[in-house]
Short mmCIF file of C-alpha atoms in Angstrom, two decimals:
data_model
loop_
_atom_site.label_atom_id
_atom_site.label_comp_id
_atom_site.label_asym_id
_atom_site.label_seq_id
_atom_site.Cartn_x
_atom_site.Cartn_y
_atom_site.Cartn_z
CA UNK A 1 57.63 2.99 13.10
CA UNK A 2 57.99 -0.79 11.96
CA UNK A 3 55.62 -2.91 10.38
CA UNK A 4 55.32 -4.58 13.90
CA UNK A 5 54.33 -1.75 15.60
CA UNK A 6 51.94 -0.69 12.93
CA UNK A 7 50.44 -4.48 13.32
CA UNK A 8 50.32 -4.08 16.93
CA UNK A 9 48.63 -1.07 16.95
CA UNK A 10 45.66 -1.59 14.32
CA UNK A 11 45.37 -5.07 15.75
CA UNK A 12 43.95 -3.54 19.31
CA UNK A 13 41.29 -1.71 16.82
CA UNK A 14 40.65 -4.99 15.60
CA UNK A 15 38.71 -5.99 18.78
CA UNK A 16 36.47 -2.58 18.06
CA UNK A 17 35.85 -3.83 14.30
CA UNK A 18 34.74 -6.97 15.70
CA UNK A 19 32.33 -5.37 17.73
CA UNK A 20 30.79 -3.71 15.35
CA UNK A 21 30.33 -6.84 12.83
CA UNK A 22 29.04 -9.13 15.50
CA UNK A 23 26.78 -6.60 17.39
CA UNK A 24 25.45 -5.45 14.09
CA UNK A 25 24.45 -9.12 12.85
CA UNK A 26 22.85 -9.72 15.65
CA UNK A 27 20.63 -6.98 15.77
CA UNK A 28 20.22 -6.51 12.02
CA UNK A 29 19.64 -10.37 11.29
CA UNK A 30 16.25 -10.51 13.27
CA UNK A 31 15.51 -6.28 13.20
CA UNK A 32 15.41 -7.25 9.47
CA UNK A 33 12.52 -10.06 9.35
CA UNK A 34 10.50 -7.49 11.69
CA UNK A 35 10.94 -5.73 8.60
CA UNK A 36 10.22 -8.06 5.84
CA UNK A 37 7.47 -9.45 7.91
CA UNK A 38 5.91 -6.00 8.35
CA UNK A 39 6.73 -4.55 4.59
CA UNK A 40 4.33 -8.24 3.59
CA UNK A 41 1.54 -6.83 5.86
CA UNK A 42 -1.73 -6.96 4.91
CA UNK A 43 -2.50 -3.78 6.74
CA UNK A 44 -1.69 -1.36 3.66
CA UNK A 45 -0.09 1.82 6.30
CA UNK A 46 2.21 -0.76 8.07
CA UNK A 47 3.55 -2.21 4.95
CA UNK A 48 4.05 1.44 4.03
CA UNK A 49 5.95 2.55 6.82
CA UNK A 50 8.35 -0.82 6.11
CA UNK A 51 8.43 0.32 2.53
CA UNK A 52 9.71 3.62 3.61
CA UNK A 53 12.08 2.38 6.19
CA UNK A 54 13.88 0.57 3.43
CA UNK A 55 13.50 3.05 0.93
CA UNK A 56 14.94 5.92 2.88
CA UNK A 57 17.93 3.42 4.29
CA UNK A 58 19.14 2.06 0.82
CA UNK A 59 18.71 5.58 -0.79
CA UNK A 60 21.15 7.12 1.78
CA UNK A 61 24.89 6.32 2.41
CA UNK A 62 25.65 4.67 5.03
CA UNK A 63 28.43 7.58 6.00
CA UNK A 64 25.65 9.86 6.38
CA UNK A 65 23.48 7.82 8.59
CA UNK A 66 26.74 7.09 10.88
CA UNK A 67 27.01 10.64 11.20
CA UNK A 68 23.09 11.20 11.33
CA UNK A 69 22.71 8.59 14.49
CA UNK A 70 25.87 9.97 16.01
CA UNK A 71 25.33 13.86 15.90
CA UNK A 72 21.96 14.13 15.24
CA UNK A 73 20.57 13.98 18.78
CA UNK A 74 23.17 16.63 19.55
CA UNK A 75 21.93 18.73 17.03
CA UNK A 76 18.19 18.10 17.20
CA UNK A 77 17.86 17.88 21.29
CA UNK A 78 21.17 18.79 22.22
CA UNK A 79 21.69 15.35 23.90
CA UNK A 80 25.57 15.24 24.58
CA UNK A 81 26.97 13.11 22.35
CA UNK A 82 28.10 9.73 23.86
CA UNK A 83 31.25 8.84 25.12
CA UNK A 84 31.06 4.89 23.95
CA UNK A 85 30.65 6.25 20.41
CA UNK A 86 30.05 2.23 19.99
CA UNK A 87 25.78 2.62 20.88
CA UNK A 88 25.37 5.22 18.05
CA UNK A 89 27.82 3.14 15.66
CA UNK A 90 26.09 -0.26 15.99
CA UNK A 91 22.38 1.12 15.87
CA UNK A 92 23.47 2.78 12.79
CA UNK A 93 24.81 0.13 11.20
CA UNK A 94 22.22 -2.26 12.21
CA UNK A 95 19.65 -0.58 10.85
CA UNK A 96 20.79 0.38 7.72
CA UNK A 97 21.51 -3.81 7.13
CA UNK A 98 17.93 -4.66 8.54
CA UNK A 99 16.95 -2.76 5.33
CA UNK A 100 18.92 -4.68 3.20
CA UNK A 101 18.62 -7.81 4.94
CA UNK A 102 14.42 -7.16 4.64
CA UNK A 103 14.71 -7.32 1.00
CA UNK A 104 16.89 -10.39 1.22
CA UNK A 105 14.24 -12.24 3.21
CA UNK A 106 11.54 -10.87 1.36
CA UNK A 107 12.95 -12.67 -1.97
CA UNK A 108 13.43 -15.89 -0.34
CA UNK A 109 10.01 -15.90 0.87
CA UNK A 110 8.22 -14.79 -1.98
CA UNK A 111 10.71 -17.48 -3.88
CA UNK A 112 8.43 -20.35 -1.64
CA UNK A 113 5.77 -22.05 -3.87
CA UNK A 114 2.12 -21.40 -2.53
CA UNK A 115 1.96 -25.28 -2.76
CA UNK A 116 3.72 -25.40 0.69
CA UNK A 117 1.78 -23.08 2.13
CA UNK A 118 -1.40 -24.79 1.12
CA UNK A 119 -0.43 -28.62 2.15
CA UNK A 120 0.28 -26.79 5.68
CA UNK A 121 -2.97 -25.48 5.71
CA UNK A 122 -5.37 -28.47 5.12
CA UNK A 123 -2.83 -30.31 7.14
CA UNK A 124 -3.96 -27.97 9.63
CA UNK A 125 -0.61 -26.13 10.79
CA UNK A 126 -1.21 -22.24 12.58
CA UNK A 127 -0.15 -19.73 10.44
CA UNK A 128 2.74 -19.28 12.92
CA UNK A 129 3.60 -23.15 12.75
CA UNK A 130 3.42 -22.62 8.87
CA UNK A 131 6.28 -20.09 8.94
CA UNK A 132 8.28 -21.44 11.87
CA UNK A 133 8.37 -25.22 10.84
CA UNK A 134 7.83 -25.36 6.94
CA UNK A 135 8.27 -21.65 5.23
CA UNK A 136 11.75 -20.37 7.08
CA UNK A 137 14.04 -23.76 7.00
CA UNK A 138 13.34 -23.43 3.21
CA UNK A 139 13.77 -19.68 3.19
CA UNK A 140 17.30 -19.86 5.07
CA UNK A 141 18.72 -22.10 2.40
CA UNK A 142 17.37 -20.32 -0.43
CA UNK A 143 18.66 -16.80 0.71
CA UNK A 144 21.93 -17.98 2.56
CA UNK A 145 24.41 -16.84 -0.73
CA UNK A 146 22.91 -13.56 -0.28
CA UNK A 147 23.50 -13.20 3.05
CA UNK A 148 26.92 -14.46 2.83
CA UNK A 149 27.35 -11.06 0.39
CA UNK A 150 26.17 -9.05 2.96
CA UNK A 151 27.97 -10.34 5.49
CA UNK A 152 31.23 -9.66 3.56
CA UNK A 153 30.21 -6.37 2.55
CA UNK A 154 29.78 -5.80 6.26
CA UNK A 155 33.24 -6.89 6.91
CA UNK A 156 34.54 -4.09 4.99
CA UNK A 157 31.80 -1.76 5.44
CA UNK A 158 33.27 -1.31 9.56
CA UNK A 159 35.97 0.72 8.16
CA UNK A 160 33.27 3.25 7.67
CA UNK A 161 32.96 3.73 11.02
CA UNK A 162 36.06 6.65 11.06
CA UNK A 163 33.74 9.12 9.67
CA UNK A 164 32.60 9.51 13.54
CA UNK A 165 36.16 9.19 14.74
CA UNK A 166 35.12 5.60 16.64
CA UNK A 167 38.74 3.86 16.73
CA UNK A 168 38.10 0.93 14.94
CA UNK A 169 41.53 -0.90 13.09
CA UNK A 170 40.46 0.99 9.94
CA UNK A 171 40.71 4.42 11.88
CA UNK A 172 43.86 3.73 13.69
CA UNK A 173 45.44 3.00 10.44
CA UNK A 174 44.45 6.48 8.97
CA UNK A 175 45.80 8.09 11.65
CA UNK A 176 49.37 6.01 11.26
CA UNK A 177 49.35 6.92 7.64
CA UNK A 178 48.72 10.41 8.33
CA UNK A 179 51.25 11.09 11.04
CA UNK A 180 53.67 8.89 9.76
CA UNK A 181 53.14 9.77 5.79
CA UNK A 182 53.20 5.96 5.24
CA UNK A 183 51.31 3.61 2.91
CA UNK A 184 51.29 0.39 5.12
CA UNK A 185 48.79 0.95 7.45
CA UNK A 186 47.08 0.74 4.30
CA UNK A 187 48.33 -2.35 2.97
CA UNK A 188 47.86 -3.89 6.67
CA UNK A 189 44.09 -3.41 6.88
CA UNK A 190 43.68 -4.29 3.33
CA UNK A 191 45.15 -7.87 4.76
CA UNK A 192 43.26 -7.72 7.77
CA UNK A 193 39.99 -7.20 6.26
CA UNK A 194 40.80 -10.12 3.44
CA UNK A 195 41.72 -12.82 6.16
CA UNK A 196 38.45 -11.65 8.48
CA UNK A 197 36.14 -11.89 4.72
CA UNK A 198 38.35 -15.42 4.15
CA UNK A 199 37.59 -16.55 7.29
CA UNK A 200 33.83 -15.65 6.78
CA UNK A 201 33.57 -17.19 3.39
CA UNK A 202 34.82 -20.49 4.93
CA UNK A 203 32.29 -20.40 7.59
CA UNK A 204 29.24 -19.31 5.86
CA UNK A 205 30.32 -22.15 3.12
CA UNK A 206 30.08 -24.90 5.63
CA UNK A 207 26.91 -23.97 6.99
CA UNK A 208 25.79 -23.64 3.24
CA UNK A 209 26.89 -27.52 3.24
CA UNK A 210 25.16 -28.39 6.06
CA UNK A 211 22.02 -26.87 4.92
CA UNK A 212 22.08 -28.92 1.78
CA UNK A 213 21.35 -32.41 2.92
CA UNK A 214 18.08 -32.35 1.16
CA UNK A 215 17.07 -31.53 -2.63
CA UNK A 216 14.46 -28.64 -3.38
CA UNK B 1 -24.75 -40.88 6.18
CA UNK B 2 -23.17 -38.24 4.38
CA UNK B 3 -19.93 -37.31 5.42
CA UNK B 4 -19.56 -34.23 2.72
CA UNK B 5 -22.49 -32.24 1.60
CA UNK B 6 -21.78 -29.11 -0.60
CA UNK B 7 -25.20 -27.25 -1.77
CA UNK B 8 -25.67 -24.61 -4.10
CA UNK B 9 -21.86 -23.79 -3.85
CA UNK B 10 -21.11 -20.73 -5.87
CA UNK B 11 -17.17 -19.08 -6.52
CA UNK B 12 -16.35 -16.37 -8.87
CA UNK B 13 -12.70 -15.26 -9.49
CA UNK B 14 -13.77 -11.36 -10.45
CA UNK B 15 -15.80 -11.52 -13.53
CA UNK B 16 -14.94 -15.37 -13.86
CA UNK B 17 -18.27 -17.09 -12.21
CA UNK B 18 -16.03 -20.37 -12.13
CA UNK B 19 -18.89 -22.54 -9.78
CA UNK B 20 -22.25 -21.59 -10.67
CA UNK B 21 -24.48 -23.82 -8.30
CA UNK B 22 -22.96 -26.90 -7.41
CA UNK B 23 -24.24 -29.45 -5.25
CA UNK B 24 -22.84 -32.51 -4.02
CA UNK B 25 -22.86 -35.18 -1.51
CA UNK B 26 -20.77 -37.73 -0.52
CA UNK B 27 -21.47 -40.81 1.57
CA UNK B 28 -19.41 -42.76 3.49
CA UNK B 29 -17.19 -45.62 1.82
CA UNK B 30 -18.08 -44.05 -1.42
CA UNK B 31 -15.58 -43.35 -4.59
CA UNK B 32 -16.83 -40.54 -6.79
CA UNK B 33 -14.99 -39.26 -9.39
CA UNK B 34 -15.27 -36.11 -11.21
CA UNK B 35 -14.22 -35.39 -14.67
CA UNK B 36 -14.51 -32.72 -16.89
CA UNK B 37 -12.55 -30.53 -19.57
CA UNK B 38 -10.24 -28.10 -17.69
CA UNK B 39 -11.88 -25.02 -16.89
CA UNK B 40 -15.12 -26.64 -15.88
CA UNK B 41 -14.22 -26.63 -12.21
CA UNK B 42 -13.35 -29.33 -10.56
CA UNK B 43 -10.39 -28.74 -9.23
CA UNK B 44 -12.00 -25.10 -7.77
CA UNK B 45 -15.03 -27.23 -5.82
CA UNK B 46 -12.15 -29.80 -4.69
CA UNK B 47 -10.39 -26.43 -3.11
CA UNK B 48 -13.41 -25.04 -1.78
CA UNK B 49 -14.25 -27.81 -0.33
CA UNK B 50 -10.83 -27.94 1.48
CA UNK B 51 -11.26 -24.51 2.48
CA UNK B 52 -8.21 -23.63 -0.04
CA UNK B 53 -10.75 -21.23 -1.58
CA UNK B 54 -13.64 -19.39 0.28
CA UNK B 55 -17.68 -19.79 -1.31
CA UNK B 56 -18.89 -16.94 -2.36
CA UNK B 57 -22.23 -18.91 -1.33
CA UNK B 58 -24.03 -22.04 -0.22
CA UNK B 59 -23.32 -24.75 2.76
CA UNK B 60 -20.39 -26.71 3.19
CA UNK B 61 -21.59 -29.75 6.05
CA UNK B 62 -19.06 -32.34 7.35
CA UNK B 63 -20.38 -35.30 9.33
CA UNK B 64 -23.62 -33.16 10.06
CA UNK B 65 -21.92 -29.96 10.83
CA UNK B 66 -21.73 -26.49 8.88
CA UNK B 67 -18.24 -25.71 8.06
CA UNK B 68 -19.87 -22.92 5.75
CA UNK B 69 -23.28 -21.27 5.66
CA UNK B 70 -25.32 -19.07 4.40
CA UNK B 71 -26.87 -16.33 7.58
CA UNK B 72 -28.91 -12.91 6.66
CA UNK B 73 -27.74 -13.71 2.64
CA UNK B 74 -24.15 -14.01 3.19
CA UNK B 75 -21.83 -17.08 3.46
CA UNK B 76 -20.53 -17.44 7.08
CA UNK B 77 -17.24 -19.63 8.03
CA UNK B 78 -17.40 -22.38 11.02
CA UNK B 79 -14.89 -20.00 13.91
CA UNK B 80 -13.05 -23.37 14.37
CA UNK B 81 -12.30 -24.44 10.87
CA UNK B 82 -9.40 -26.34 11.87
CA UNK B 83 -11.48 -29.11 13.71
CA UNK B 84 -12.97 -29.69 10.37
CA UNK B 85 -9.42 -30.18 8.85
CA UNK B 86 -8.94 -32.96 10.65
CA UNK B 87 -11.88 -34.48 8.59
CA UNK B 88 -10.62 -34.48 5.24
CA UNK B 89 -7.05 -34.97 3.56
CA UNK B 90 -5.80 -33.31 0.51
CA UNK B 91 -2.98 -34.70 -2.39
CA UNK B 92 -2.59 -32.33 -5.03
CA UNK B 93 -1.31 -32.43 -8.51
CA UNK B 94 1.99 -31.39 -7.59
CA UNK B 95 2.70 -33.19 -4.36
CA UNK B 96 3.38 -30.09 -2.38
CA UNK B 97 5.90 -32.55 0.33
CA UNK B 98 7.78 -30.50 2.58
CA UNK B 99 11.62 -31.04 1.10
CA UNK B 100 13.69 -30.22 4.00
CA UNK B 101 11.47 -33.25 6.04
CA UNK B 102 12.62 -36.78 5.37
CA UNK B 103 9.40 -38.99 4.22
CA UNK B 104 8.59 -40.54 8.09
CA UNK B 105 8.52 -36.73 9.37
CA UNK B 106 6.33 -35.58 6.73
CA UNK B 107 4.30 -38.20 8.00
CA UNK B 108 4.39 -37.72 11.49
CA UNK B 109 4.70 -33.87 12.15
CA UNK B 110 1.15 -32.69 11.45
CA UNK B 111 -0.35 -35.58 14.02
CA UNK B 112 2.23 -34.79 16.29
CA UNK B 113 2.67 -30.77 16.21
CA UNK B 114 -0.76 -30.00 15.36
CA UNK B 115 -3.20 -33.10 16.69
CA UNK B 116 -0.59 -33.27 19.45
CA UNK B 117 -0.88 -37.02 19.37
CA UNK B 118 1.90 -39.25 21.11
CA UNK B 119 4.93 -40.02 19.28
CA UNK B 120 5.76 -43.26 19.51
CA UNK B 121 2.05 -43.94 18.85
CA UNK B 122 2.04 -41.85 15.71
CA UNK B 123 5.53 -43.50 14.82
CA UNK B 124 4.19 -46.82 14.46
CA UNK B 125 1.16 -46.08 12.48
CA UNK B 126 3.42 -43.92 10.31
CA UNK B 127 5.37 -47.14 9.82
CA UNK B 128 3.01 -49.74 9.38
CA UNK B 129 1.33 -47.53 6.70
CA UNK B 130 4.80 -47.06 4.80
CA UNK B 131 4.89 -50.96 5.00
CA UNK B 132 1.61 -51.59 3.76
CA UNK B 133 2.17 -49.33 0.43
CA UNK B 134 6.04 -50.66 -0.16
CA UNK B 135 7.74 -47.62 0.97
CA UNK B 136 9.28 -48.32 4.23
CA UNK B 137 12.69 -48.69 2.78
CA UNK B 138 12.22 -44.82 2.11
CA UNK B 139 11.18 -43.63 5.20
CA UNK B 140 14.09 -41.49 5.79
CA UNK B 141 14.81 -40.27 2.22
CA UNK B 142 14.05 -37.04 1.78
CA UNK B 143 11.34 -36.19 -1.16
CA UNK B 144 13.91 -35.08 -3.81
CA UNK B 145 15.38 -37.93 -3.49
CA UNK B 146 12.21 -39.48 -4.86
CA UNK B 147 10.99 -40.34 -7.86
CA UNK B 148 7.50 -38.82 -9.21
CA UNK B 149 5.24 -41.56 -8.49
CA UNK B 150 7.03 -42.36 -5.37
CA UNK B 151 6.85 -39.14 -3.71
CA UNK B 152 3.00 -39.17 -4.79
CA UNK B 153 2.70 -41.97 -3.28
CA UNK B 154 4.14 -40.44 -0.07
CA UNK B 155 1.82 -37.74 -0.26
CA UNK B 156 -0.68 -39.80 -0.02
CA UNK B 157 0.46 -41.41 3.14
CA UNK B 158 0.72 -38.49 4.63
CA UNK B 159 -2.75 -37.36 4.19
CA UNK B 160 -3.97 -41.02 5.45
CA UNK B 161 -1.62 -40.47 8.41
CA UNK B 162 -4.38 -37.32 9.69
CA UNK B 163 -6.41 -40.75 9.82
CA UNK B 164 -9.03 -38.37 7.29
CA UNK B 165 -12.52 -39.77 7.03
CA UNK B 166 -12.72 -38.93 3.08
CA UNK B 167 -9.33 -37.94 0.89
CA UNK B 168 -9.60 -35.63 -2.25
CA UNK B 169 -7.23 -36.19 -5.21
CA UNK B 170 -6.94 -33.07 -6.95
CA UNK B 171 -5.60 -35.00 -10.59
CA UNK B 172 -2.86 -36.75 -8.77
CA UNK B 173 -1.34 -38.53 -11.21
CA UNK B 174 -1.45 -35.10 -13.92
CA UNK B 175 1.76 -34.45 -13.08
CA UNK B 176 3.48 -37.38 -13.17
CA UNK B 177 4.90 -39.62 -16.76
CA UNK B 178 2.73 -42.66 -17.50
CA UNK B 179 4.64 -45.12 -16.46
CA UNK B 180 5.02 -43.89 -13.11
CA UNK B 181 1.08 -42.98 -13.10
CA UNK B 182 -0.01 -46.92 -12.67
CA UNK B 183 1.76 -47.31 -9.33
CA UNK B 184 -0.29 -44.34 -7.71
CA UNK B 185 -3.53 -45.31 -9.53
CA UNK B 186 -3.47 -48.58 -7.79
CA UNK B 187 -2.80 -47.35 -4.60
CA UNK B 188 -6.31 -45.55 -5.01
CA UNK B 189 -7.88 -48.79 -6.17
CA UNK B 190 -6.05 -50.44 -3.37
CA UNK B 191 -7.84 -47.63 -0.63
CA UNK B 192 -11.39 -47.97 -2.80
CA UNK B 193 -10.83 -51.72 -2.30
CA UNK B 194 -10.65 -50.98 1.56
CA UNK B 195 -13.82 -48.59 1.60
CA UNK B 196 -11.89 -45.66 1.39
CA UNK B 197 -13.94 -42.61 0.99
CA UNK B 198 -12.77 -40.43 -1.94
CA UNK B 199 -13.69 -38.01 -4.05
CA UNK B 200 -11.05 -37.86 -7.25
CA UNK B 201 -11.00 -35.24 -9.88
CA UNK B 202 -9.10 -36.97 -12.70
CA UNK B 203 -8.81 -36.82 -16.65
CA UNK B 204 -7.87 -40.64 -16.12
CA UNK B 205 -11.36 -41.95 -18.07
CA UNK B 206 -10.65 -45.98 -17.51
CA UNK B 207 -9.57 -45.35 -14.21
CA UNK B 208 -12.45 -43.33 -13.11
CA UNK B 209 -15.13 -46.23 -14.60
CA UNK B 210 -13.32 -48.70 -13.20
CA UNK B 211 -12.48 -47.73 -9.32
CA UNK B 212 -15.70 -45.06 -8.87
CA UNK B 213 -19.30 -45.88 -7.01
CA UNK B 214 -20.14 -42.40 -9.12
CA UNK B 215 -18.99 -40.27 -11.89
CA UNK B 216 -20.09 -37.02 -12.13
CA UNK B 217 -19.17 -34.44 -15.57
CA UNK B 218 -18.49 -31.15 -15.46
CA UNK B 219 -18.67 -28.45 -17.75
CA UNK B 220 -18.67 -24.25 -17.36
CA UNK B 221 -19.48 -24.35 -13.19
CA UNK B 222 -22.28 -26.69 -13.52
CA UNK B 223 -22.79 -30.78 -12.78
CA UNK B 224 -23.84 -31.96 -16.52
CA UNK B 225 -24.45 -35.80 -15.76
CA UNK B 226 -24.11 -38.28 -13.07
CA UNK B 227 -24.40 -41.15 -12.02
CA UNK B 228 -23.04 -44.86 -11.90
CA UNK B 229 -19.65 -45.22 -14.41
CA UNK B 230 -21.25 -47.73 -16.63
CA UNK B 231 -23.96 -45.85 -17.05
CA UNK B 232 -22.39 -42.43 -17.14
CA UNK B 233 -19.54 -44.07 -19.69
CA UNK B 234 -22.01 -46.47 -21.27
CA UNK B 235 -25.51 -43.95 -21.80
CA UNK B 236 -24.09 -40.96 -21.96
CA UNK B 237 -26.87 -38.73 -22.08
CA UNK B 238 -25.59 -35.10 -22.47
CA UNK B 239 -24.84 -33.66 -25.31
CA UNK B 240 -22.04 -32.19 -23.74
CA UNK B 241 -20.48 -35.14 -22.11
CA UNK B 242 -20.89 -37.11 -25.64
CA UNK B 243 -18.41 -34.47 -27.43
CA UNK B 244 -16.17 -34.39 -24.43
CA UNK B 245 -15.38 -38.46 -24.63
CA UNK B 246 -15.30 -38.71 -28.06
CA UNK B 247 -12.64 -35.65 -28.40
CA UNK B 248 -10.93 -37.55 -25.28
CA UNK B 249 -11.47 -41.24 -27.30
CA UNK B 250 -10.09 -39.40 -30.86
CA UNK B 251 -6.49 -39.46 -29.60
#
C-alpha cells in the first residue's frame, strides 16, 4: 500500500473525527454550565447530584464510559446496540467534557470579584441580567486558555473512539497497521491530529485577541 | 421631608453584633457624613441601607415607604425591592465598573436594560453629564484604561445617571493615592454645591467639616455624637470622639 493510499484512506475517517469534535463541543460547551450552574446551587441535594456527576466522570476513563454508553443498554435492557455507533460515541464524549468543562466554568466564576456582582445589584440588574450581561463576558475571557486545553485534548482524545470499533481516522489507521504490519498509518495520524490541534490553536488564539480589547 | 429614615437598625455577622441600634434620617438636599474608626460600622449601615446586607431588625423608609419592617417581631423585606433601587445610588471604595463596558455604556446600560428608558434620551444625558465633570473625552475608554481617580469619578456618573434622589459614598476616595483623591473630593463638593443629597462615610476629617450639613461619629455599632461639623469638630463632646481626632490629628 503507498503512503497515498494510506492518506486517502484515513482521510475519509477524518470526516467521522470531525464529527465527533464538533458534535461534542457543542453539546458539552453548554451541557457543562447546566452543570456548573447546578453544582453552585443553593439547594444542597442538587449541588450534590452535580458534585457527583463530575466526580464519577473525572474518576473514570473515558475508554470505559465509551464502552459503558455503547454496550451498556445492551447489557442492562438488551436494547440492540445501534447501528450509527456515532449517538452513543458523541453522548459519551460529551458528557464526560461537560464534567470537565463544569469545573472550568466554575473557576472562572468564582475568579469574579463580588464587587461586580454588588454594583449590578443596587444598579438594579435581575439576577439573570447580572450573569448574562456583566458576570459571563468576564468569565469567557478569564477561562478561554483553559478551554483552549480542552479543546486540544479533545482533538486527540477522538482517537479513543476505536475502543467501540466507530471508524474514525484513528481506527482506520489501526486497522492499516495491523493488516499491513506497517508503522505509517501511525506516523499519518500523528500529522493529522498535529495540523487539526495547529489549526485549533490558531483559532482559539484569535478569538483570545479579540476578547482582549479591554483591561481587567 | 425625609427621603431616608433608618430606625433602630440592628446587623450581627454571627457572634459579631456589628449595628447595635442605629437610627438615622436623612432629608432632602442634605450632606451628612459619617466617620468613625474602622470597625465601628459605617460602611455595614451604608450596605444595609443599600440592601447589600439584610437587618436583622428595624425600618428602612424611602420617600415615605417601608423598604424594611418590622411585622409579628421579625424584619420583613418590601416584595418589590427593586423600585426602591431606583431611589438611591451606590460608589464604593473600589469602584466596582464593569471592565469589559467602555465608560458611556457603563453609563447607559442600567437606565436602558433595566429602567428601560429610551436610548437616545439616556445617550444625551449620559453625555452632558460626562461634559459637565471633564470626562467626555473618555467616554469610550474602557475603565482599565483609567486612572484611579478617573475611573472614580466615572463611577460616580454612573450612579447619577439612575438620576438617584440621594448617593452613598462608601469611603470613595480610600482606595485611591492622594493626589488623585482631590479631583473626586471636589466632584462631591461640586454635587453638595448643587443640593445633592448624600450621605458619605469617609476617614477624610477636613473634607467631611467642610462639604457636610451633619457629621455623625461612630464607634462599636452605636451613633456617639452628631451634629453640625463645626460643632461636632469644634465641641467635641464624647469622650470617645475626643481620642479618635486626636489619634487621627497625631500623625
Amino acid at each position: 500500500m503507498t503512503l497515498m493510499t494510506i492518506i486517502t484512506k484515513m482521510a475519509v475517517g477524518l470526516e467521522k473525527t470531525c464529527a465527533i469534535f464538533f458534535l461534542t463541543l457543542l453539546f458539552a460547551i453548554p451541557l457543562g454550565m447546566i452543570v456548573a450552574l447546578l453544582r453552585g446551587s443553593k439547594i444542597k441535594i442538587v449541588s450534590w447530584i452535580a458534585k457527583a456527576y463530575i466526580s464519577v466522570l473525572r474518576g473514570t476513563p473515558l475508554m470505559l464510559q465509551l464502552i459503558a454508553v455503547t454496550y451498556g443498554p445492551y447489557y442492562l435492557f438488551g436494547i440492540s446496540i445501534s447501528r450509527n455507533k456515532l449517538i452513543p460515541v458523541v453522548i459519551a464524549f460529551a458528557i464526560n467534557y461537560a464534567a470537565y468543562f463544569a469545573e472550568i466554568y466554575r473557576s472562572g466564576i468564582e475568579s469574579m470579584p463580588v464587587g461586580q456582582y454588588e454594583a449590578a445589584q443596587v444598579l438594579g440588574y435581575s439576577r439573570i441580567q447580572t450573569f448574562f450581561k456583566i458576570i459571563l463576558p468576564q468569565v469567557i475571557r478569564r477561562i478561554l486558555p483553559s478551554v483552549t486545553n480542552e479543546i486540544v485534548t479533545l482533538v486527540k482524545d477522538t482517537s479513543m473512539a476505536f475502543t467501540v470499533s466507530y471508524q474514525e481516522m484513528f481506527t482506520i489507521g489501526k486497522q492499516i497497521a495491523n493488516s499491513q504490519t506497517s508503522f505509517v498509518p501511525f506516523i499519518v495520524a500523528g500529522v493529522f491530529y498535529y495540523v487539526f490541534n495547529a489549526i485549533v490553536g490558531f483559532v482559539m488564539g484569535r478569538v483570545e485577541k479579540r476578547m482582549n480589547y479591554y483591561k481587567m | 421631608m425625609s427621603i431616608l429614615k433608618m430606625t433602630n437598625i440592628q446587623k450581627s455577622f454571627g457572634d459579631n453584633h456589628v449595628l447595635k441600634d442605629i437610627s438615622l434620617h436623612v432629608d432632602k438636599g442634605e450632606v451628612v457624613s459619617i466617620i468613625g474608626p474602622s470597625g465601628s460600622g459605617k460602611s455595614t449601615l451604608l450596605r444595609c441601607a443599600t440592601f447589600l446586607e439584610t437587618i436583622d431588625s428595624g425600618t428602612i423608609t424611602y420617600d415615605g415607604k417601608n423598604a424594611a419592617e418590622m411585622r409579628n417581631g421579625r424584619c420583613v423585606y418590601a416584595k418589590k425591592l427593586n423600585d426602591f433601587r431606583h431611589i438611591f445610588g451606590l460608589v464604593f471604595q473600589n469602584f466596582n465598573l464593569f471592565p469589559h463596558y467602555t465608560v458611556l455604556k457603563n453609563m447607559m446600560d442600567a437606565p436602558v436594560s433595566v429602567m428601560k428608558r429610551d436610548k437616545n434620551e439616556v445617550r444625551e444625558e449620559c453625555l452632558a453629564l460626562l461634559r459637565k465633570m471633564g470626562l467626555e473625552d473618555k467616554a469610550d475608554s474602557y475603565p482599565g484604561l483609567l486612572s484611579g481617580g478617573q475611573q472614580q469619578r466615572v463611577s460616580i456618573v454612573r450612579a447619577l445617571a439612575m438620576n438617584p434622589e440621594i448617593l452613598f459614598f462608601d469611603e470613595p476616595t480610600s482606595a485611591l493615592d492622594p493626589e488623585l483623591t482631590g479631583e473626586v473630593l471636589k466632584v462631591i463638593k461640586q454635587l453638595a454645591e448643587e443640593k445633592m443629597t448624600m450621605v458619605i462615610v469617609t476617614h477624610e476629617m477636613a473634607f467631611a467639616r467642610a462639604v457636610s450639613d451633619r457629621v455623625i461619629f461612630m464607634d462599636g455599632g452605636l451613633i456617639v455624637e452628631q451634629g453640625d461639623p463645626e460643632e461636632v469638630f469644634g465641641n467635641t463632646q464624647s469622650e470617645r470622639m475626643k481620642q479618635f481626632l486626636q489619634n487621627y490629628n497625631k500623625v
